[in-house]
Amino acid sequence: MAPSIEHLVLAISIGAFLFLLLTSFIVIFLLLQKRKYQANQKKTAAMQAAFQQEILQTQLEVQNLTMQQLGRELHDNIGQLLSVLRLNLNVLEETVEDEGTRGQIAESNQIVEQTIADVRALTKSLDGDFVKDFGFIDSLSHELQRIRKTRRYQTEITTSGTPYSLGYQHEIVLFRIAQEVINNALKHAAATTLHVSVGYEPTNFGITIKDNGKGFDYEGIMRNELSKSGAGLRNIQRRAELIGGKCVVESKINEGTTVCIKIEHFPVGN
Amino acid sequence: MAFSQYIYLSLLILCFFISLSQYVKYGQAYTYKVLFFLLGFGVFTEVIQFYMQETSNKNVGFIYHFYNPIEYILYAFLYLDFYISTKAKKTLLWSIPIYLIFAILGSLFVYGILDGKKDAHNHIIGDPLKVILPLYYLYELYNDDSQESVIILPMFWISVGTMFFFSLVAVFMSIRVELSSLDKELERTLHFWLNTVPNYVMYIMYSIGMLWHRQ
Ligand SMILES: Nc1ncnc2c1ncn2[C@@H]1O[C@H](COP(=O)(O)OP(=O)(O)OP(=O)(O)O)[C@@H](O)[C@H]1O
Ligand SMILES: [Mg+2]
């Protein structure tokens, strides 16, 4: 018996329908699954980034607290003792008759006075609240002044634009970054001048710290294992990222080092 | 033996050998072991069935009274290894004795093994179960966020093929008895499209899944 035309039509339509059913099921499943996977991947990445931020934030807070405590301890303890020492020397200076000894005591007195001044300056540099109270520029100037007083370095700070506040949180982080960069210059560069320029552009904040020291191979050092290289440079990178900024280090052997940090600024009320 | 049956048997045997080779290749993995038994048992049953069909004129449908329950047990053990939720695993294990009780009671009292009535009760409970098994696996697969690509998983293809086949067979078997008394020609057409072709597709998908397998 030959199959009738109706059966042929029926067979073809059933076949086509089944084929469509199967392929659409597979395609829809694969598409949905892929989308879900990607959405989840995004979520995980966001969570990891948030977690990183949290860790950095905590690190910064702990570090700040430690520095602050250290600063207060210096101020309250050593500062007090030095003050007592100076008083004693003053009394001594008055009671001693001998001219030579008196001169020596006066000299010691001056050294103690200098030490007291240094300790006070150091206290301020350690204390993050100083940045809060006096602002970023003043704190930085103070830091550079402290270095200039050693008479081994020439320092300079220039600002351009109208200064605005970046918020205490950001400013303290920036201040710590600047401190690390300056410390590196003192520690490794054998530089003689330090130049800091701060630019307040309407939508951009930038700070550049430049030394005229011996320079180094930045890429090479960043490629080193963590155990071999210091934590300083890595930390300034991550901290700059934490406050939404970018940090660029440029260094050439014998030509000094320039570190530049840029942050976008969103003026309030815009 | 019809031409379509030759194709079916060749596909089944091909699939069986692929499972054997993957079983050897992947260090006797559990999945391939179960698949090897499942397909081997399928080949064994179908060969006997076709042989008896050719040599005697008797209806050999009673074979399926044995084949279907064992097939279900093997599917259950296949999926047991893949289900993530322990609740699902437990349910799956419990479904085996429950299904067996229904199958045996049905075979003995409702249909009668030797009556030779083919494909009886098995399709009423068995087929929906064999659809639910892969469906639940696909559901868990969809919710598993660690899977980047599911097409390299043999079980994805196996599950889609199994689901496709048994859902169509369930539809066909439920209307078959009525159909055969109404329109023999239509029954033959539907048998081809709702049973034979899905069978090809299923074994082709099994083969794709096993051959595409990447670790
Ligand atoms: N201004 C610079 N001039 C020359 N070399 C530098 C300068 N800054 C950094 N370096 C080099 O880069 C290295 C890594 O600096 P980094 O600040 O990461 O570590 P560190 O200062 O040695 O230790 P830490 O900051 O953790 O106390 C330094 O050891 C030094 O060799
Ligand atoms: Mg350092």
PDB file of N, CA and C in Angstrom, chain B residues 64-122:
ATOM      1  N   TYR B  64      10.326  -7.202  27.333  1.00  0.00           N
ATOM      2  CA  TYR B  64      10.366  -5.846  27.888  1.00  0.00           C
ATOM      3  C   TYR B  64       9.893  -5.795  29.331  1.00  0.00           C
ATOM      4  N   HIS B  65       9.184  -6.817  29.751  1.00  0.00           N
ATOM      5  CA  HIS B  65       8.809  -6.882  31.164  1.00  0.00           C
ATOM      6  C   HIS B  65      10.041  -7.013  32.041  1.00  0.00           C
ATOM      7  N   PHE B  66      11.111  -7.569  31.474  1.00  0.00           N
ATOM      8  CA  PHE B  66      12.375  -7.655  32.205  1.00  0.00           C
ATOM      9  C   PHE B  66      13.274  -6.464  31.881  1.00  0.00           C
ATOM     10  N   TYR B  67      13.228  -6.127  30.603  1.00  0.00           N
ATOM     11  CA  TYR B  67      14.152  -5.089  30.146  1.00  0.00           C
ATOM     12  C   TYR B  67      13.888  -3.741  30.819  1.00  0.00           C
ATOM     13  N   ASN B  68      12.630  -3.308  30.816  1.00  0.00           N
ATOM     14  CA  ASN B  68      12.338  -1.957  31.302  1.00  0.00           C
ATOM     15  C   ASN B  68      12.712  -1.709  32.762  1.00  0.00           C
ATOM     16  N   PRO B  69      12.363  -2.619  33.692  1.00  0.00           N
ATOM     17  CA  PRO B  69      12.774  -2.364  35.084  1.00  0.00           C
ATOM     18  C   PRO B  69      14.296  -2.309  35.249  1.00  0.00           C
ATOM     19  N   ILE B  70      14.988  -3.226  34.585  1.00  0.00           N
ATOM     20  CA  ILE B  70      16.453  -3.224  34.722  1.00  0.00           C
ATOM     21  C   ILE B  70      17.037  -1.948  34.120  1.00  0.00           C
ATOM     22  N   GLU B  71      16.463  -1.536  33.003  1.00  0.00           N
ATOM     23  CA  GLU B  71      16.901  -0.289  32.384  1.00  0.00           C
ATOM     24  C   GLU B  71      16.732   0.872  33.360  1.00  0.00           C
ATOM     25  N   TYR B  72      15.567   0.885  34.038  1.00  0.00           N
ATOM     26  CA  TYR B  72      15.337   1.983  34.976  1.00  0.00           C
ATOM     27  C   TYR B  72      16.361   1.971  36.102  1.00  0.00           C
ATOM     28  N   ILE B  73      16.659   0.779  36.626  1.00  0.00           N
ATOM     29  CA  ILE B  73      17.644   0.686  37.714  1.00  0.00           C
ATOM     30  C   ILE B  73      18.991   1.242  37.241  1.00  0.00           C
ATOM     31  N   LEU B  74      19.372   0.890  36.021  1.00  0.00           N
ATOM     32  CA  LEU B  74      20.666   1.361  35.515  1.00  0.00           C
ATOM     33  C   LEU B  74      20.670   2.880  35.331  1.00  0.00           C
ATOM     34  N   TYR B  75      19.577   3.415  34.822  1.00  0.00           N
ATOM     35  CA  TYR B  75      19.486   4.888  34.701  1.00  0.00           C
ATOM     36  C   TYR B  75      19.587   5.546  36.075  1.00  0.00           C
ATOM     37  N   ALA B  76      18.890   4.945  37.040  1.00  0.00           N
ATOM     38  CA  ALA B  76      18.908   5.508  38.392  1.00  0.00           C
ATOM     39  C   ALA B  76      20.331   5.526  38.929  1.00  0.00           C
ATOM     40  N   PHE B  77      21.061   4.444  38.717  1.00  0.00           N
ATOM     41  CA  PHE B  77      22.433   4.404  39.215  1.00  0.00           C
ATOM     42  C   PHE B  77      23.334   5.369  38.447  1.00  0.00           C
ATOM     43  N   LEU B  78      23.019   5.569  37.177  1.00  0.00           N
ATOM     44  CA  LEU B  78      23.788   6.527  36.388  1.00  0.00           C
ATOM     45  C   LEU B  78      23.651   7.929  36.984  1.00  0.00           C
ATOM     46  N   TYR B  79      22.409   8.307  37.285  1.00  0.00           N
ATOM     47  CA  TYR B  79      22.175   9.672  37.778  1.00  0.00           C
ATOM     48  C   TYR B  79      22.527   9.839  39.249  1.00  0.00           C
ATOM     49  N   LEU B  80      22.550   8.734  39.957  1.00  0.00           N
ATOM     50  CA  LEU B  80      22.893   8.790  41.376  1.00  0.00           C
ATOM     51  C   LEU B  80      24.240   9.479  41.573  1.00  0.00           C
ATOM     52  N   ASP B  81      25.155   9.234  40.669  1.00  0.00           N
ATOM     53  CA  ASP B  81      26.504   9.790  40.776  1.00  0.00           C
ATOM     54  C   ASP B  81      26.534  11.279  40.450  1.00  0.00           C
ATOM     55  N   PHE B  82      25.494  11.781  39.789  1.00  0.00           N
ATOM     56  CA  PHE B  82      25.553  13.162  39.312  1.00  0.00           C
ATOM     57  C   PHE B  82      24.702  14.127  40.121  1.00  0.00           C
ATOM     58  N   TYR B  83      23.689  13.607  40.771  1.00  0.00           N
ATOM     59  CA  TYR B  83      22.858  14.504  41.572  1.00  0.00           C
ATOM     60  C   TYR B  83      23.693  15.114  42.680  1.00  0.00           C
ATOM     61  N   ILE B  84      23.468  16.374  42.941  1.00  0.00           N
ATOM     62  CA  ILE B  84      24.232  17.063  43.976  1.00  0.00           C
ATOM     63  C   ILE B  84      23.488  16.991  45.306  1.00  0.00           C
ATOM     64  N   SER B  85      22.198  17.297  45.261  1.00  0.00           N
ATOM     65  CA  SER B  85      21.431  17.338  46.505  1.00  0.00           C
ATOM     66  C   SER B  85      21.246  15.932  47.063  1.00  0.00           C
ATOM     67  N   THR B  86      21.489  15.796  48.355  1.00  0.00           N
ATOM     68  CA  THR B  86      21.361  14.476  48.975  1.00  0.00           C
ATOM     69  C   THR B  86      19.902  14.041  49.019  1.00  0.00           C
ATOM     70  N   LYS B  87      19.024  15.023  49.131  1.00  0.00           N
ATOM     71  CA  LYS B  87      17.595  14.716  49.144  1.00  0.00           C
ATOM     72  C   LYS B  87      17.201  14.030  47.824  1.00  0.00           C
ATOM     73  N   ALA B  88      17.709  14.587  46.726  1.00  0.00           N
ATOM     74  CA  ALA B  88      17.413  14.021  45.414  1.00  0.00           C
ATOM     75  C   ALA B  88      17.995  12.619  45.295  1.00  0.00           C
ATOM     76  N   LYS B  89      19.197  12.438  45.824  1.00  0.00           N
ATOM     77  CA  LYS B  89      19.829  11.125  45.781  1.00  0.00           C
ATOM     78  C   LYS B  89      18.976  10.104  46.521  1.00  0.00           C
ATOM     79  N   LYS B  90      18.516  10.503  47.722  1.00  0.00           N
ATOM     80  CA  LYS B  90      17.695   9.596  48.520  1.00  0.00           C
ATOM     81  C   LYS B  90      16.404   9.247  47.783  1.00  0.00           C
ATOM     82  N   THR B  91      15.759  10.276  47.249  1.00  0.00           N
ATOM     83  CA  THR B  91      14.512  10.050  46.518  1.00  0.00           C
ATOM     84  C   THR B  91      14.747   9.094  45.359  1.00  0.00           C
ATOM     85  N   LEU B  92      15.862   9.305  44.685  1.00  0.00           N
ATOM     86  CA  LEU B  92      16.187   8.456  43.541  1.00  0.00           C
ATOM     87  C   LEU B  92      16.339   7.001  43.979  1.00  0.00           C
ATOM     88  N   LEU B  93      17.042   6.805  45.088  1.00  0.00           N
ATOM     89  CA  LEU B  93      17.235   5.443  45.585  1.00  0.00           C
ATOM     90  C   LEU B  93      15.889   4.807  45.943  1.00  0.00           C
ATOM     91  N   TRP B  94      15.033   5.596  46.609  1.00  0.00           N
ATOM     92  CA  TRP B  94      13.731   5.062  47.004  1.00  0.00           C
ATOM     93  C   TRP B  94      12.854   4.752  45.798  1.00  0.00           C
ATOM     94  N   SER B  95      13.053   5.490  44.726  1.00  0.00           N
ATOM     95  CA  SER B  95      12.211   5.266  43.550  1.00  0.00           C
ATOM     96  C   SER B  95      12.450   3.884  42.946  1.00  0.00           C
ATOM     97  N   ILE B  96      13.633   3.333  43.185  1.00  0.00           N
ATOM     98  CA  ILE B  96      13.934   2.031  42.576  1.00  0.00           C
ATOM     99  C   ILE B  96      13.007   0.928  43.112  1.00  0.00           C
ATOM    100  N   PRO B  97      12.976   0.677  44.444  1.00  0.00           N
ATOM    101  CA  PRO B  97      12.071  -0.385  44.917  1.00  0.00           C
ATOM    102  C   PRO B  97      10.607  -0.084  44.620  1.00  0.00           C
ATOM    103  N   ILE B  98      10.236   1.195  44.719  1.00  0.00           N
ATOM    104  CA  ILE B  98       8.826   1.528  44.464  1.00  0.00           C
ATOM    105  C   ILE B  98       8.455   1.202  43.015  1.00  0.00           C
ATOM    106  N   TYR B  99       9.340   1.586  42.111  1.00  0.00           N
ATOM    107  CA  TYR B  99       9.086   1.292  40.698  1.00  0.00           C
ATOM    108  C   TYR B  99       9.041  -0.219  40.464  1.00  0.00           C
ATOM    109  N   LEU B 100       9.994  -0.912  41.113  1.00  0.00           N
ATOM    110  CA  LEU B 100      10.057  -2.366  40.926  1.00  0.00           C
ATOM    111  C   LEU B 100       8.766  -3.037  41.391  1.00  0.00           C
ATOM    112  N   ILE B 101       8.258  -2.601  42.537  1.00  0.00           N
ATOM    113  CA  ILE B 101       7.014  -3.202  43.056  1.00  0.00           C
ATOM    114  C   ILE B 101       5.879  -3.026  42.035  1.00  0.00           C
ATOM    115  N   PHE B 102       5.745  -1.796  41.536  1.00  0.00           N
ATOM    116  CA  PHE B 102       4.710  -1.542  40.531  1.00  0.00           C
ATOM    117  C   PHE B 102       4.936  -2.384  39.284  1.00  0.00           C
ATOM    118  N   ALA B 103       6.202  -2.470  38.873  1.00  0.00           N
ATOM    119  CA  ALA B 103       6.510  -3.197  37.640  1.00  0.00           C
ATOM    120  C   ALA B 103       6.178  -4.675  37.784  1.00  0.00           C
ATOM    121  N   ILE B 104       6.595  -5.248  38.919  1.00  0.00           N
ATOM    122  CA  ILE B 104       6.370  -6.680  39.108  1.00  0.00           C
ATOM    123  C   ILE B 104       4.878  -6.977  39.242  1.00  0.00           C
ATOM    124  N   LEU B 105       4.206  -6.170  40.080  1.00  0.00           N
ATOM    125  CA  LEU B 105       2.762  -6.371  40.246  1.00  0.00           C
ATOM    126  C   LEU B 105       2.045  -6.227  38.910  1.00  0.00           C
ATOM    127  N   GLY B 106       2.433  -5.235  38.171  1.00  0.00           N
ATOM    128  CA  GLY B 106       1.814  -5.004  36.861  1.00  0.00           C
ATOM    129  C   GLY B 106       2.046  -6.167  35.929  1.00  0.00           C
ATOM    130  N   SER B 107       3.306  -6.638  35.893  1.00  0.00           N
ATOM    131  CA  SER B 107       3.628  -7.740  34.994  1.00  0.00           C
ATOM    132  C   SER B 107       2.847  -8.987  35.352  1.00  0.00           C
ATOM    133  N   LEU B 108       2.768  -9.239  36.676  1.00  0.00           N
ATOM    134  CA  LEU B 108       2.138 -10.486  37.109  1.00  0.00           C
ATOM    135  C   LEU B 108       0.625 -10.443  36.978  1.00  0.00           C
ATOM    136  N   PHE B 109       0.024  -9.357  37.445  1.00  0.00           N
ATOM    137  CA  PHE B 109      -1.435  -9.391  37.592  1.00  0.00           C
ATOM    138  C   PHE B 109      -2.201  -8.564  36.573  1.00  0.00           C
ATOM    139  N   VAL B 110      -1.637  -7.454  36.144  1.00  0.00           N
ATOM    140  CA  VAL B 110      -2.418  -6.592  35.269  1.00  0.00           C
ATOM    141  C   VAL B 110      -2.300  -7.019  33.805  1.00  0.00           C
ATOM    142  N   TYR B 111      -1.079  -7.246  33.375  1.00  0.00           N
ATOM    143  CA  TYR B 111      -0.892  -7.510  31.945  1.00  0.00           C
ATOM    144  C   TYR B 111      -0.610  -8.971  31.632  1.00  0.00           C
ATOM    145  N   GLY B 112       0.113  -9.610  32.570  1.00  0.00           N
ATOM    146  CA  GLY B 112       0.464 -10.989  32.318  1.00  0.00           C
ATOM    147  C   GLY B 112       1.649 -11.079  31.384  1.00  0.00           C
ATOM    148  N   ILE B 113       2.743 -11.596  31.931  1.00  0.00           N
ATOM    149  CA  ILE B 113       3.978 -11.625  31.155  1.00  0.00           C
ATOM    150  C   ILE B 113       3.794 -12.388  29.848  1.00  0.00           C
ATOM    151  N   LEU B 114       3.166 -13.529  29.943  1.00  0.00           N
ATOM    152  CA  LEU B 114       3.153 -14.400  28.777  1.00  0.00           C
ATOM    153  C   LEU B 114       2.062 -14.052  27.771  1.00  0.00           C
ATOM    154  N   ASP B 115       1.211 -13.092  28.156  1.00  0.00           N
ATOM    155  CA  ASP B 115       0.227 -12.646  27.174  1.00  0.00           C
ATOM    156  C   ASP B 115       0.922 -12.012  25.979  1.00  0.00           C
ATOM    157  N   GLY B 116       2.174 -11.653  26.227  1.00  0.00           N
ATOM    158  CA  GLY B 116       2.943 -11.081  25.132  1.00  0.00           C
ATOM    159  C   GLY B 116       2.543  -9.669  24.801  1.00  0.00           C
ATOM    160  N   LYS B 117       1.782  -9.038  25.672  1.00  0.00           N
ATOM    161  CA  LYS B 117       1.428  -7.641  25.409  1.00  0.00           C
ATOM    162  C   LYS B 117       2.668  -6.793  25.628  1.00  0.00           C
ATOM    163  N   LYS B 118       3.025  -6.130  24.586  1.00  0.00           N
ATOM    164  CA  LYS B 118       4.275  -5.376  24.613  1.00  0.00           C
ATOM    165  C   LYS B 118       4.082  -4.049  25.349  1.00  0.00           C
ATOM    166  N   ASP B 119       5.186  -3.584  25.939  1.00  0.00           N
ATOM    167  CA  ASP B 119       5.267  -2.191  26.378  1.00  0.00           C
ATOM    168  C   ASP B 119       4.089  -1.748  27.217  1.00  0.00           C
ATOM    169  N   ALA B 120       3.719  -2.569  28.132  1.00  0.00           N
ATOM    170  CA  ALA B 120       2.492  -2.243  28.844  1.00  0.00           C
ATOM    171  C   ALA B 120       2.700  -1.160  29.904  1.00  0.00           C
ATOM    172  N   HIS B 121       2.541  -1.565  31.151  1.00  0.00           N
ATOM    173  CA  HIS B 121       2.590  -0.614  32.262  1.00  0.00           C
ATOM    174  C   HIS B 121       3.890   0.174  32.311  1.00  0.00           C
ATOM    175  N   ASN B 122       4.960  -0.429  31.823  1.00  0.00           N
ATOM    176  CA  ASN B 122       6.268   0.206  31.965  1.00  0.00           C
ATOM    177  C   ASN B 122       6.254   1.634  31.472  1.00  0.00           C
TER     178      ASN B 122
END
